[in-house]
XYZ file of N, CA, C and O in Angstrom:
412
model
N 1.141 -1.249 -0.334
C 0.214 0.323 -0.083
C 0.843 1.297 0.095
O 1.779 1.241 0.970
N 0.397 2.451 -1.337
C 1.113 3.374 -1.001
C 1.088 4.123 0.084
O 0.271 4.336 0.993
N 2.632 5.199 0.449
C 2.492 5.968 1.337
C 1.442 7.233 1.675
O 1.475 7.262 0.145
N 1.465 7.843 2.519
C 0.577 8.954 2.254
C 1.269 10.372 0.834
O 0.653 10.193 0.317
N 3.055 10.090 1.196
C 3.746 10.913 0.839
C 4.166 10.663 -0.582
O 3.902 11.085 -1.183
N 3.473 9.658 -0.907
C 3.843 9.425 -2.259
C 2.504 8.741 -3.041
O 2.515 9.377 -4.442
N 1.220 9.105 -2.535
C 0.402 8.849 -2.636
C -0.068 10.647 -3.210
O -0.920 11.204 -4.118
N 0.440 11.990 -2.663
C 0.956 13.134 -2.466
C 1.305 13.150 -4.217
O 1.322 13.816 -4.741
N 3.040 12.668 -4.208
C 3.281 12.860 -5.123
C 2.916 12.526 -6.375
O 2.762 13.253 -7.694
N 1.881 10.947 -6.512
C 1.563 11.145 -7.474
C 0.353 11.832 -7.591
O 0.127 11.793 -9.011
N -0.651 12.429 -7.119
C -1.374 13.227 -6.966
C -0.545 14.527 -7.526
O -1.451 15.064 -8.562
N 0.255 15.257 -7.022
C 0.908 16.195 -7.832
C 1.835 16.548 -9.548
O 1.299 16.590 -9.864
N 2.168 14.820 -9.628
C 2.561 14.639 -10.872
C 0.695 14.174 -11.935
O 1.002 15.109 -13.265
N -0.079 13.823 -11.347
C -1.294 13.970 -12.111
C -1.812 15.719 -12.073
O -1.651 15.428 -13.266
N -1.532 16.239 -11.112
C -1.775 17.950 -11.852
C -0.867 18.566 -12.594
O -1.956 18.950 -14.089
N 0.347 17.910 -12.360
C 1.261 18.584 -13.607
C 1.108 17.721 -14.932
O 0.414 18.291 -16.016
N 0.859 16.675 -15.237
C 0.462 16.159 -16.279
C -0.422 16.765 -16.455
O -0.840 17.488 -18.146
N -2.303 16.716 -15.775
C -3.135 17.399 -16.636
C -2.993 19.261 -17.157
O -3.544 19.077 -18.602
N -2.310 19.461 -16.167
C -2.055 21.262 -16.714
C -1.188 20.711 -17.882
O -1.500 22.423 -18.951
N -0.368 20.489 -18.145
C 0.668 19.976 -19.524
C -0.556 19.468 -20.824
O -0.248 20.265 -21.778
N -1.170 18.595 -20.947
C -2.227 18.659 -21.151
C -3.606 19.501 -22.354
O -3.162 19.433 -22.947
N -3.786 20.327 -21.150
C -4.363 21.212 -20.812
C -3.529 22.540 -21.954
O -4.176 23.039 -22.822
N -2.356 23.139 -21.499
C -1.658 23.634 -22.110
C -1.761 23.249 -23.801
O -1.658 23.629 -24.832
N -1.278 22.583 -23.490
C -0.764 21.439 -25.239
C -2.603 21.743 -26.376
O -1.801 21.841 -26.926
N -3.376 21.455 -25.669
C -4.427 21.291 -26.104
C -4.709 22.834 -27.071
O -5.416 23.316 -27.722
N -4.804 23.645 -25.878
C -5.006 25.080 -26.213
C -3.728 25.738 -26.532
O -4.015 26.167 -28.195
N -2.814 25.475 -26.722
C -1.395 25.642 -27.837
C -2.170 25.046 -29.248
O -2.596 25.865 -30.167
N -2.214 23.833 -29.514
C -3.290 23.297 -30.933
C -4.713 23.879 -31.239
O -4.671 23.971 -32.512
N -5.089 23.905 -30.185
C -7.087 25.291 -30.757
C -5.901 25.934 -31.300
O -5.993 26.927 -32.266
N -4.952 27.121 -30.771
C -4.956 28.306 -31.073
C -3.727 28.380 -32.486
O -3.642 28.852 -33.346
N -3.310 26.984 -32.405
C -2.467 26.829 -34.219
C -3.852 26.614 -34.985
O -3.437 27.242 -36.533
N -4.687 26.436 -35.088
C -6.104 25.463 -35.693
C -6.518 27.136 -36.090
O -6.518 27.515 -37.712
N -6.598 27.512 -34.985
C -7.959 28.952 -35.307
C -6.632 29.887 -36.404
O -7.313 30.421 -36.937
N -4.997 29.573 -36.036
C -4.643 30.800 -36.760
C -3.944 29.928 -38.164
O -4.611 30.688 -38.715
N -4.258 29.033 -38.621
C -4.213 28.475 -39.539
C -5.378 28.267 -40.716
O -5.527 28.980 -41.777
N -6.248 28.406 -39.580
C -8.090 28.713 -40.377
C -7.770 30.169 -40.802
O -8.147 30.613 -42.013
N -7.449 31.048 -40.346
C -7.850 32.478 -40.315
C -6.696 32.647 -41.835
O -6.876 33.661 -43.086
N -5.751 32.221 -41.840
C -4.533 31.971 -42.829
C -5.159 32.145 -43.877
O -4.722 32.248 -44.759
N -5.690 30.440 -43.817
C -6.175 30.209 -45.740
C -7.946 30.757 -45.415
O -7.812 30.954 -47.127
N -8.454 31.149 -44.697
C -9.643 32.320 -45.010
C -9.253 33.857 -45.879
O -9.258 34.193 -46.887
N -7.781 34.002 -45.525
C -7.249 35.231 -45.604
C -6.898 35.037 -46.823
O -6.611 36.047 -47.868
N -6.166 33.934 -47.259
C -5.651 33.562 -48.478
C -6.475 33.008 -49.549
O -6.017 34.080 -50.772
N -7.794 32.598 -49.008
C -8.539 32.162 -49.696
C -8.996 34.124 -50.523
O -9.183 33.974 -51.814
N -9.996 34.627 -49.295
C -9.836 36.617 -49.587
C -9.175 37.035 -50.871
O -10.066 37.493 -51.478
N -7.755 36.983 -50.391
C -6.797 37.450 -52.180
C -6.582 36.903 -53.188
O -6.942 38.137 -54.180
N -6.843 35.722 -52.779
C -7.489 34.857 -53.902
C -8.750 35.420 -55.172
O -8.384 35.354 -56.333
N -9.764 35.203 -54.632
C -10.960 35.210 -54.864
C -11.116 37.170 -55.185
O -11.075 37.407 -56.828
N -10.190 38.064 -54.579
C -10.121 39.512 -55.198
C -9.155 39.560 -56.664
O -9.230 40.069 -57.802
N -8.403 38.336 -56.583
C -7.661 38.852 -57.711
C -8.216 38.287 -59.109
O -8.267 38.759 -59.993
N -9.069 37.125 -58.754
C -9.807 36.675 -59.917
C -10.830 37.527 -60.013
O -11.423 37.602 -61.736
N -11.247 37.880 -58.944
C -12.654 39.064 -59.698
C -11.949 40.221 -60.735
O -12.640 40.716 -61.118
N -10.551 40.618 -60.234
C -10.375 41.577 -60.655
C -10.099 41.439 -62.073
O -10.057 42.414 -62.854
N -9.156 40.047 -62.219
C -8.777 39.318 -63.819
C -10.238 39.009 -64.554
O -10.022 39.627 -65.584
N -10.740 38.953 -63.726
C -12.490 38.637 -65.169
C -13.476 40.184 -65.266
O -13.188 40.484 -66.690
N -12.689 41.127 -64.468
C -13.057 42.135 -65.094
C -12.608 43.188 -65.831
O -12.899 43.801 -66.943
N -11.449 43.269 -65.493
C -10.367 43.113 -66.348
C -10.463 42.950 -68.260
O -10.268 43.202 -69.422
N -10.841 41.580 -68.417
C -11.493 41.005 -69.469
C -12.309 41.156 -69.788
O -12.519 41.142 -71.531
N -13.652 41.391 -69.189
C -14.663 41.326 -70.165
C -14.753 43.363 -69.722
O -15.294 43.766 -71.273
N -14.041 44.452 -69.337
C -13.816 45.441 -69.952
C -13.168 45.130 -71.320
O -13.687 46.422 -72.190
N -12.283 44.544 -71.414
C -11.633 44.270 -72.845
C -12.690 43.592 -73.721
O -12.491 44.137 -74.493
N -13.576 42.478 -73.503
C -14.511 42.258 -74.755
C -15.430 43.067 -74.744
O -15.609 43.587 -76.101
N -15.237 43.763 -73.719
C -16.684 44.889 -74.327
C -15.881 46.191 -75.236
O -16.591 46.359 -76.177
N -14.454 46.985 -74.599
C -14.197 47.319 -75.853
C -13.792 46.734 -77.180
O -14.189 47.634 -78.138
N -13.724 45.293 -77.249
C -13.078 44.715 -78.319
C -14.238 44.371 -79.114
O -14.533 44.951 -80.372
N -15.597 44.420 -78.050
C -16.898 44.820 -79.433
C -17.477 45.581 -79.529
O -17.920 46.266 -80.833
N -17.316 46.868 -78.904
C -17.365 48.223 -79.450
C -16.715 48.350 -80.883
O -17.288 49.014 -81.971
N -15.524 48.184 -80.671
C -14.899 48.493 -81.628
C -15.485 47.520 -83.075
O -15.231 47.802 -84.560
N -15.488 46.264 -82.683
C -16.217 45.746 -84.292
C -17.383 46.041 -84.161
O -17.728 46.094 -85.356
N -18.412 46.554 -83.610
C -19.218 47.028 -83.747
C -19.088 48.264 -85.275
O -20.048 48.802 -85.845
N -18.448 49.466 -84.363
C -18.136 50.743 -85.089
C -17.630 50.170 -86.792
O -17.742 50.737 -87.359
N -16.573 49.282 -86.355
C -15.961 48.482 -87.962
C -17.288 48.196 -88.496
O -17.774 48.721 -89.872
N -17.975 47.135 -88.929
C -19.431 46.589 -88.779
C -20.228 47.846 -89.513
O -20.983 48.333 -90.655
N -20.550 48.814 -88.691
C -21.534 49.781 -89.131
C -20.170 50.303 -90.227
O -21.033 51.472 -90.945
N -19.910 51.242 -90.483
C -18.793 51.302 -91.236
C -18.638 50.816 -92.042
O -19.072 51.611 -93.592
N -18.513 49.353 -92.658
C -19.059 48.920 -93.965
C -19.952 49.493 -94.003
O -20.512 49.403 -95.891
N -21.397 49.009 -93.136
C -22.606 49.189 -93.996
C -23.219 50.330 -94.722
O -23.354 50.340 -95.763
N -22.589 51.827 -93.745
C -22.551 52.690 -94.447
C -21.710 52.821 -95.714
O -22.070 54.451 -96.742
N -20.274 52.754 -95.664
C -20.303 52.427 -97.425
C -20.697 52.157 -98.064
O -20.342 52.453 -99.608
N -21.163 50.302 -98.242
C -21.836 49.959 -98.724
C -23.138 49.714 -98.330
O -23.596 48.260 -97.978
N -23.624 50.356 -98.503
C -25.220 49.547 -98.618
C -25.716 48.474 -98.828
O -26.478 47.988 -98.349
N -26.114 48.365 -99.987
C -26.396 47.727 -100.714
C -25.821 46.486 -100.692
O -26.702 45.211 -101.086
N -24.969 45.954 -100.686
C -24.193 44.858 -100.905
C -24.471 44.438 -99.346
O -24.619 43.313 -99.254
N -24.316 45.463 -98.361
C -24.886 44.968 -96.900
C -26.269 44.010 -97.090
O -26.064 43.058 -96.100
N -26.989 45.041 -97.760
C -28.632 44.292 -97.479
C -28.429 42.852 -97.874
O -28.966 41.755 -97.706
N -27.728 42.601 -99.101
C -27.306 41.198 -99.898
C -26.863 40.224 -99.304
O -27.648 39.180 -98.952
N -26.034 40.481 -98.219
C -25.105 39.611 -98.203
C -26.285 39.148 -96.503
O -26.035 38.285 -95.944
N -26.872 40.841 -95.560
C -28.029 40.022 -94.709
C -29.529 39.346 -95.581
O -29.399 37.877 -94.800
N -29.495 39.819 -96.509
C -30.478 39.037 -97.378
C -30.747 37.364 -97.812
O -30.838 36.233 -97.067
N -29.010 37.235 -98.103
C -28.202 35.555 -98.408
C -28.307 34.581 -97.223
O -28.915 33.991 -97.267
N -27.595 35.628 -96.238
C -27.439 34.788 -95.003
C -29.269 34.395 -94.084
O -29.014 33.349 -93.445
N -29.853 34.971 -93.859
C -30.979 35.015 -93.814
C -31.918 33.971 -94.594
O -32.129 33.089 -94.157
N -31.950 33.983 -95.746
C -32.456 32.790 -96.849
C -31.986 31.758 -96.293
O -31.913 30.485 -96.191
N -30.534 31.602 -96.417
C -29.608 30.349 -96.087
C -29.838 29.740 -94.825
O -30.425 28.465 -94.227
N -29.865 30.701 -93.639
C -30.370 30.083 -91.990
C -32.167 29.733 -92.252
O -32.316 28.536 -91.586
N -32.767 30.064 -92.921
C -34.273 29.445 -92.785
C -33.559 28.508 -93.584
O -35.390 27.820 -92.815
N -33.612 27.994 -94.717
C -33.867 26.747 -95.467
C -33.138 25.822 -94.343
O -33.405 24.489 -94.381
N -32.229 26.530 -93.605
C -31.239 24.969 -93.017
C -32.026 25.125 -91.438
O -31.958 23.896 -90.978
N -32.475 25.549 -91.405
C -33.644 25.574 -89.900
C -34.778 24.984 -90.023
O -35.666 23.919 -89.883
N -35.221 24.816 -91.751
C -36.310 24.922 -92.223
C -36.633 23.344 -92.258
O -37.334 22.371 -91.885
N -35.536 22.539 -92.653
C -35.392 21.617 -93.264
C -34.815 20.432 -91.571
O -35.056 19.586 -91.473
N -34.115 21.095 -90.536
C -34.256 20.706 -89.326
C -35.642 20.510 -88.606
O -35.571 18.917 -88.277
N -36.045 20.725 -88.818
C -37.397 20.921 -87.598
C -38.266 20.228 -88.710
O -39.753 19.227 -87.909
N -38.477 19.555 -89.529
C -39.934 18.636 -90.491
C -38.814 17.192 -90.563
O -37.837 16.405 -90.297
C-alpha cells in the first residue's frame, strides 16, 4: 500500500500532467485557429485577384465588341446595297437550314 507521501506525489504528478495536456491542447487550438484565419485570408486574396482579372477581361471584351460594331457600321454605311444583299442571303440560308431540321 502506498504511503501518504507517495500518494501526494502521485496526485501532484497527475495534476502537473493534466496542466501540460491542457496547455498543449490550448496551443493546438490556437494553431488551428491561426491556420483557419490564414487560409481564409489567402482564399479572400485569391478571390479578389480572380475577380479583378475577370473584370479586366470583361472590360477588354466590351471595348473589342464596341470596336467591332463600329467597323461593321462603317462597312454598312460605305456599301449599303452590298450589306443588304449579304444580310438577305444569310437570312435565306438560315431559314432553309432551320426549316429542314424541324421537318
